[in-house]
Amino acid sequence: MESVTQTLMEALALVALTAPMCLLACLGLMGLVGRPPTEQITGRMVTAGFLTSTFAALGLIPALLLSGARQAQVELGTWYAFEGHALYLTLQVDRLSVPFVVLTALLLGVVGSFSHRYLHREPSYGRFFLLLALLGSGTMLVVLAGTADMAFAGWEMVGVSSALLVGFFYERPAPVRNALWVFVIYRLCDVGLFAGIVLLHHAVGSDSFHLLGAGRSWPNGVSTAPIGQATAISILFALAAMGKSALVPFSGWLPRAMEGPTPSSAIFYGALSVHLGPYLLLRAAPLLDRAPVAATLLVVVGALTALHATLVGRVQTDIKCALAYASLTQVGVIFVEIGLGFRLLPLAHCVGHACLRSLQILRAPSMLSDVHEVEAAVGGILPRSGIVLGQLLPSTAQRWMYRWALERCYLDALLERCAVGPFREMAAAADRFERRWTDRLGGTDASAADLALQPTPGKKP
Amino acid sequence: MNDSQAASRLESALEHAAHLLPAQGPISVFVHHNTLHAFERMPFDTAVVEAAELYGTSPFLPEGKYRQELGRGRILRRDLLAVLDADLGPEAAGEPIAGVPRRELRMAVLVNGLDAPRGRELGWLLEETDVLRRPLAGLDAESLEKLLDSTRRWFLAELAGRGPAAMATLLTGEADPGRAARALALELGIGPRRGDLEQLIALQAGQVAARTLWHASVRACGRVPYSRSVHEARSPRPRDLLYAATGQDPDELVDPLMIRLAASFLDQGLSYWPMPDRDQGFWRGALGHLSQPAGSPESWQRALPGEASRLLQSGVDAVGSAIESLDLLGVEASEWSDFTARTLLPLRGWAGMFHQLEERPDRVPAHAPPARLADFLAVRLLLDRLAAEHVSGAELGDGYSAARLLAILDGRQSRGPTREERAFALFQVAQLVGLAAGDIDSMERPELVSLLDEIEWFDELERRRHFHLAYERRYREGVLEALAARVPASRANRGSEKRLQVICCLDEREESLRRHLEEAEPECETFGTAGFFGVAMYYRGILDAFARPLCPIVIRPGHLVTEQLDETLEDEHRRKTLVRRVLGRLRSALAVSSRTLARGTLLTAALGTLAALPLVLRVLFPRIAAWLRKRGQLLTRTRGRTRLAVDASEAPALLPGTRVGFTVAEQADIVGRLLEELGIAGQLRTSGPGPARTARLVLVLGHGSSSLNNPHQAAYDCGACGGGRGGANARAFAQMANDPRVRELLAARGLTLPADTRFVGAQHDTCEDAVYYYDLDGVGEEHAAELRLARHAMARALAANAHERCRRFESAPLWLEREDALAHVEGRAQDLAQPRPELGHATNATLVVGRRELTRGLFLDRRAFLASYDPHHDSDGTVLSRILHAVLPVCAGINLEYYFSRVDPTGFGCGTKLPHNIVSMLGVMDGHASDLRAGLPWQMVEIHEPMRLLTVVESPTERILGLMGPRDPLRRLVANRWIQLVALDPNSGRMHLFGETGFQPFEPPAIRLARVSHSFDWYRMRRDSLSAALVERPELEEGGAAWSR
């Protein structure tokens, strides 16, 4: 019996992971050979892919409950191995990954179906679903990954698809600019994950999550890593999670990400993408248990984020940003919960929050009719709520707070000034240096050629 | 100029600028209007071009799109020729330029188009593609032959006369013989030898023709300097100069801040925390906000808190500060007007909303902030000033100075196209009409000048204008031919009395419903009128929170009508209202709490997972979710007898300036007037003892549209009800017309309604294709048969109507069964993910004001507004005047808004719906910080064919001209040709088309209309727009008599 459920679990996990990947491969290959599928065929493929994934994911629940071990590893083989290092391909099925797999599959299915109608006749319909499949594959890979290396691959897939969907309407300048911002923040923070994994190899000698918890099923894993190294790795992982989940001080990218089509906003910033940060930390929980400094850091950053987001969210005047900050508030709380040592609570919180928030974002365009309906029911204009907190403050402080909230606490401006600006200066200096040398070597004035590229006066580009 | 003079000058500059801003109010009361209303005093063709220049938009469809339409026969060559002839006049059209009649020259350019590559693109074309290696690809055989022949002859003659060295020059454009020889060797691989050249022309005449022609064109353009004036922007903003000079855009700094400030000031309750000091107005509110200490670390804002505090403390008002900023920026007082407009236009949506709320604070959804456009301008100028200083300092190392920037730019700006760019146009045109290098070289200067003038005048914009006129002409001719073909039949006796009459809105979406009704039930007759049925009122239903105006936007109603519940139900209603209120509060509390910190944590962690259920249900199974919702509403909504309190009463009205209800005399006026407009009253008056002109049952059918996922929902409702739903108006009208006191009064005025005529109000949901009937319990036994007949006919007509609509939805298969169409449209209405619940007014193109007999049975493809009017019962034109004044501005507004949103979907329209984000509950933005987007979304207009409204009025020309006063807005629409007006004489049946010189006779060719026995036979398996056809039952034709059941 035990071995049957074990096999079943392994098979289902494999199906849940490969279904979106197959979809990605099909859509991508058909586009590559110059025969992108029609809307209808894309729709059918997406339905088939996500439906398969959903059924497999749902099947994992009873399988997991029936199995005594409450976990399973699926060994897919070794990609490469040499002395002292190997890259194993394994999947981890346990009480952490299964809820996330179910959530991912379900939301992908719902959003896929939603988008099929929402993006009907949109010229970039195919591109959207390609990116959605990339997101699906990436998320599945992260949540099912048995090793940190695999999780990293999925992590990057999610990042790329996220940035590309923010820049979905690339014919306008604003989405492109904002997509670049998102991409830069991701790049910056993913350094943490990468460095963390390298350290993990050194410290533990393996990047297997299973071994990280000494083979015990989640959340009972216990790590034996030295405290110093556990702290370093945890902090690096936390950096990665902070970027992906838009925690302070990186929060500025979240409202900017609202440039894409509504369903992509729902699935990325209401549901999957922002919750990958907590997932990673939950996965690394055995390390966190040994790293009180890192846990404290999480509590502080999470609390700051929650306060920041609830303050800023109060003054947002557009529905998508209001929901984005509402989402961020909860993500901040989830980080606090993780830092305080809770394990099942943040998991439940993630799942509940993802369902509720994505529903809210999908309904965002219907907001006016919803408000009218409620107004009709209540019999008047809805009273303003949430001003209580503001009224507790003296009026000068209120004004000051309002300005700070409206300017999103200047986080982007600070990042721009402290991180982006110096970096740009460095690049500019390098450019000047290179130019001097090319001029000297070529004997011509390279800057003269650039002058011709100056924009011509007129309308906005 | 003293202060008060300056202030009044700025006020007038603001007033001028305000006209140029979008006139769209809050999105929940969307009203269609001409996007370019401010330009109506100009003729259409010039106005659209001027406006396009000002806004940076496009006045017509892209040229390629028109050429595509030419390719598929939507535009015919003869339309283009007719447009050319009309534009040039027959003489000028035949006059030759360079041996080619002007008409043919233009035609060739229209059909083939000209590439206008600029700068490096041209260099790339010449060097990397084969434009110089062979003649143009699209040449017709005749021109090609002419070109090659002429080239051969000229080439051999030149070779014989001037020798090979000169030919090398002609082939390469190099004057120096040595360089020419080298270039020849490089480009063609031959030397300047007679034998080589003879072989070249024999084997590669095409290449020789192209090369020599190109160099001849360049020489020709060198001989004739560019004469057309180069447009220069007047009163450039600092941003324009800085962007041109440095490539840095100060607006990128200012816009986000400005958007945040404007959105929070205008917010109607989307944020929990309202902007402090809103009641002091935007100027002082924003200053108070910006003067907060420890402001933004962004370097351009470093001086902002100080500057804002200074202004705040000095107490200067917005106008004073704006004048100060203008002075600091060095703007001359004479430029204020243009400069102000240019300053407001980059965020014209927000500026326009400030202006709208200043003008019509009553249209605000929740609470009107004291919005003033002057405040907006002053804040913008303040920020502009600081940003300009900053960019100038950072990029140029010095403070902002317009003069210095102009000096920098002066050396860099190009003046008109280069010689090569002009030559490329000539090069293409010459090929199109078969002119070779020799012909160009030997042209006299005056001839060359006129050829180049012709080419340069006929630029892309001018070509698109021609195409547009041809595009309109093709459709116009089709409709007019069809109407002309119906004129004889429409004069025949209108047959016996009908059993059922339906008064619909004139909305073009009801055209198909009316046709299907008459198809389903020949005993039915339909009328069209503005869908508020003359009942201008504020209305509040038992389930509504507020009273809302239901009448055209230009009217401010003076009457309030409420829906009242039968006394026996009051207890139940009170109970259910309480439940509803509690549930409503709970729902809003949940929505708010989920966004807060503490409550949100509890809610999402504990109950969030439950949201998966509605998520899955509403997205994957929208119809089940809708059914469940409706079941749920039964518990909270009182259903049962209600009536409208139409009668005047002494009760105090809750709204200022209104009275409760209408007096009997007012009701009689309303009923009498509508019956008169429909042409029924005339029949009643004159028929005497003969058959009365009202049926036993008259259905009054208002309309509205219900859908989800649709910020623009109000745009789908009834335009004549100011973007509301017309069911209440229909119901009120029916109640008035049934009232014996009203009938008595009408009879005293000589208008006797038959005693057995019963009116019934109803509402058509144009999205779901459902009809809800009002007050059926009042319909007695004696009308039961007619009511059955009406409901049966309506059910069949709705199903047929839904099916006809489905052919336009790409997501409904063409082979959709007729029984499934209703389910399909219902599904669309209830789908959270559906950006096209219905297609609204898309494809609207025609307005017919006349008797139904003219259009009955005509398949007009849901494109025609149909207003009923009987010219035979309108002796002095007062009825016509009333109808046209009410109907024409509304229809033209709809039509022109669709026109502009379609020709430039992102410039005039609001772009695709997909990234739309509701902001301040007033409108939508793209993404998280953009201008407030006015106009229609792409999903509403994508299948629209942008044409001016073809208005056919069944009336003599004099009568139409007579009813428009000198300052009449109608006159502007007609005289400046914002609509295409056709008068159809009711007596002679002749048509006159209103052109530049007034009404001109128009004789459509006689055609035989295609006949089908059912609309379905005409539209089945077709997605695109269809021409008119006659739907006629064979039984009727053969039998002659009415078909009876």
PDB file of C-alpha atoms in Angstrom, chain A residues 265-357:
ATOM      1  CA  SER A 265      -1.523  41.314 -12.658  1.00  0.00           C
ATOM      2  CA  ALA A 266      -3.871  38.991 -10.815  1.00  0.00           C
ATOM      3  CA  ILE A 267      -1.766  35.885 -11.073  1.00  0.00           C
ATOM      4  CA  PHE A 268       1.622  37.504 -10.528  1.00  0.00           C
ATOM      5  CA  TYR A 269       1.061  40.179  -7.967  1.00  0.00           C
ATOM      6  CA  GLY A 270      -2.076  38.893  -6.320  1.00  0.00           C
ATOM      7  CA  ALA A 271      -1.231  35.250  -6.252  1.00  0.00           C
ATOM      8  CA  LEU A 272       1.821  33.329  -7.338  1.00  0.00           C
ATOM      9  CA  SER A 273       4.846  35.484  -7.855  1.00  0.00           C
ATOM     10  CA  VAL A 274       4.666  37.477  -4.617  1.00  0.00           C
ATOM     11  CA  HIS A 275       4.189  34.306  -2.579  1.00  0.00           C
ATOM     12  CA  LEU A 276       7.282  32.614  -3.910  1.00  0.00           C
ATOM     13  CA  GLY A 277       9.379  34.583  -1.444  1.00  0.00           C
ATOM     14  CA  PRO A 278       7.591  33.089   1.583  1.00  0.00           C
ATOM     15  CA  TYR A 279       7.727  29.693  -0.107  1.00  0.00           C
ATOM     16  CA  LEU A 280      11.476  29.831  -0.434  1.00  0.00           C
ATOM     17  CA  LEU A 281      11.876  30.809   3.196  1.00  0.00           C
ATOM     18  CA  LEU A 282       9.499  28.090   4.342  1.00  0.00           C
ATOM     19  CA  ARG A 283      11.501  25.645   2.316  1.00  0.00           C
ATOM     20  CA  ALA A 284      14.665  26.825   4.022  1.00  0.00           C
ATOM     21  CA  ALA A 285      12.945  26.686   7.406  1.00  0.00           C
ATOM     22  CA  PRO A 286      15.457  24.261   8.988  1.00  0.00           C
ATOM     23  CA  LEU A 287      18.172  26.817   8.350  1.00  0.00           C
ATOM     24  CA  LEU A 288      16.059  29.651   9.667  1.00  0.00           C
ATOM     25  CA  ASP A 289      15.523  27.731  12.869  1.00  0.00           C
ATOM     26  CA  ARG A 290      19.242  27.854  13.429  1.00  0.00           C
ATOM     27  CA  ALA A 291      19.587  31.516  12.460  1.00  0.00           C
ATOM     28  CA  PRO A 292      17.854  33.788  14.977  1.00  0.00           C
ATOM     29  CA  VAL A 293      19.500  36.860  13.476  1.00  0.00           C
ATOM     30  CA  ALA A 294      18.046  36.137  10.092  1.00  0.00           C
ATOM     31  CA  ALA A 295      14.655  35.407  11.608  1.00  0.00           C
ATOM     32  CA  THR A 296      14.726  38.728  13.407  1.00  0.00           C
ATOM     33  CA  LEU A 297      15.616  40.410  10.155  1.00  0.00           C
ATOM     34  CA  LEU A 298      12.572  38.816   8.553  1.00  0.00           C
ATOM     35  CA  VAL A 299      10.323  40.049  11.322  1.00  0.00           C
ATOM     36  CA  VAL A 300      11.679  43.569  11.031  1.00  0.00           C
ATOM     37  CA  VAL A 301      11.510  43.740   7.253  1.00  0.00           C
ATOM     38  CA  GLY A 302       8.096  42.120   7.196  1.00  0.00           C
ATOM     39  CA  ALA A 303       6.691  44.459   9.797  1.00  0.00           C
ATOM     40  CA  LEU A 304       8.155  47.486   8.054  1.00  0.00           C
ATOM     41  CA  THR A 305       6.660  46.311   4.802  1.00  0.00           C
ATOM     42  CA  ALA A 306       3.254  45.699   6.292  1.00  0.00           C
ATOM     43  CA  LEU A 307       3.211  49.153   7.876  1.00  0.00           C
ATOM     44  CA  HIS A 308       4.545  50.780   4.736  1.00  0.00           C
ATOM     45  CA  ALA A 309       2.038  49.031   2.514  1.00  0.00           C
ATOM     46  CA  THR A 310      -0.949  49.689   4.694  1.00  0.00           C
ATOM     47  CA  LEU A 311      -0.009  53.350   4.952  1.00  0.00           C
ATOM     48  CA  VAL A 312       0.611  53.755   1.233  1.00  0.00           C
ATOM     49  CA  GLY A 313      -2.386  51.617   0.311  1.00  0.00           C
ATOM     50  CA  ARG A 314      -4.675  53.971   2.167  1.00  0.00           C
ATOM     51  CA  VAL A 315      -4.056  56.824  -0.221  1.00  0.00           C
ATOM     52  CA  GLN A 316      -4.021  54.933  -3.504  1.00  0.00           C
ATOM     53  CA  THR A 317      -6.695  56.275  -5.805  1.00  0.00           C
ATOM     54  CA  ASP A 318      -6.655  53.567  -8.441  1.00  0.00           C
ATOM     55  CA  ILE A 319      -8.028  50.128  -7.850  1.00  0.00           C
ATOM     56  CA  LYS A 320      -5.080  48.096  -9.068  1.00  0.00           C
ATOM     57  CA  CYS A 321      -2.514  49.920  -6.960  1.00  0.00           C
ATOM     58  CA  ALA A 322      -4.824  49.807  -3.949  1.00  0.00           C
ATOM     59  CA  LEU A 323      -5.014  46.035  -4.362  1.00  0.00           C
ATOM     60  CA  ALA A 324      -1.289  45.773  -4.983  1.00  0.00           C
ATOM     61  CA  TYR A 325      -0.532  47.460  -1.684  1.00  0.00           C
ATOM     62  CA  ALA A 326      -3.207  45.446   0.075  1.00  0.00           C
ATOM     63  CA  SER A 327      -1.457  42.388  -1.246  1.00  0.00           C
ATOM     64  CA  LEU A 328       1.886  43.681  -0.052  1.00  0.00           C
ATOM     65  CA  THR A 329       0.487  44.297   3.431  1.00  0.00           C
ATOM     66  CA  GLN A 330      -0.379  40.642   3.798  1.00  0.00           C
ATOM     67  CA  VAL A 331       2.905  39.471   2.329  1.00  0.00           C
ATOM     68  CA  GLY A 332       4.663  41.570   4.944  1.00  0.00           C
ATOM     69  CA  VAL A 333       2.585  39.904   7.655  1.00  0.00           C
ATOM     70  CA  ILE A 334       3.442  36.499   6.239  1.00  0.00           C
ATOM     71  CA  PHE A 335       7.141  37.317   6.524  1.00  0.00           C
ATOM     72  CA  VAL A 336       6.650  38.300  10.121  1.00  0.00           C
ATOM     73  CA  GLU A 337       4.917  35.003  10.773  1.00  0.00           C
ATOM     74  CA  ILE A 338       7.791  33.100   9.204  1.00  0.00           C
ATOM     75  CA  GLY A 339      10.327  35.098  11.185  1.00  0.00           C
ATOM     76  CA  LEU A 340       8.476  34.362  14.387  1.00  0.00           C
ATOM     77  CA  GLY A 341       8.875  30.687  13.731  1.00  0.00           C
ATOM     78  CA  PHE A 342       5.412  29.754  12.539  1.00  0.00           C
ATOM     79  CA  ARG A 343       5.331  27.252   9.719  1.00  0.00           C
ATOM     80  CA  LEU A 344       1.776  26.102   9.013  1.00  0.00           C
ATOM     81  CA  LEU A 345       0.209  29.487   9.654  1.00  0.00           C
ATOM     82  CA  PRO A 346       2.110  31.337   6.926  1.00  0.00           C
ATOM     83  CA  LEU A 347       1.389  28.451   4.574  1.00  0.00           C
ATOM     84  CA  ALA A 348      -2.352  28.769   5.166  1.00  0.00           C
ATOM     85  CA  HIS A 349      -2.068  32.515   4.986  1.00  0.00           C
ATOM     86  CA  CYS A 350      -0.351  32.353   1.601  1.00  0.00           C
ATOM     87  CA  VAL A 351      -2.979  30.079   0.115  1.00  0.00           C
ATOM     88  CA  GLY A 352      -5.935  32.027   1.481  1.00  0.00           C
ATOM     89  CA  HIS A 353      -4.486  35.336   0.521  1.00  0.00           C
ATOM     90  CA  ALA A 354      -3.652  34.220  -3.014  1.00  0.00           C
ATOM     91  CA  CYS A 355      -7.215  33.017  -3.653  1.00  0.00           C
ATOM     92  CA  LEU A 356      -8.867  36.118  -2.276  1.00  0.00           C
ATOM     93  CA  ARG A 357      -6.550  38.628  -3.869  1.00  0.00           C
TER      94      ARG A 357
END
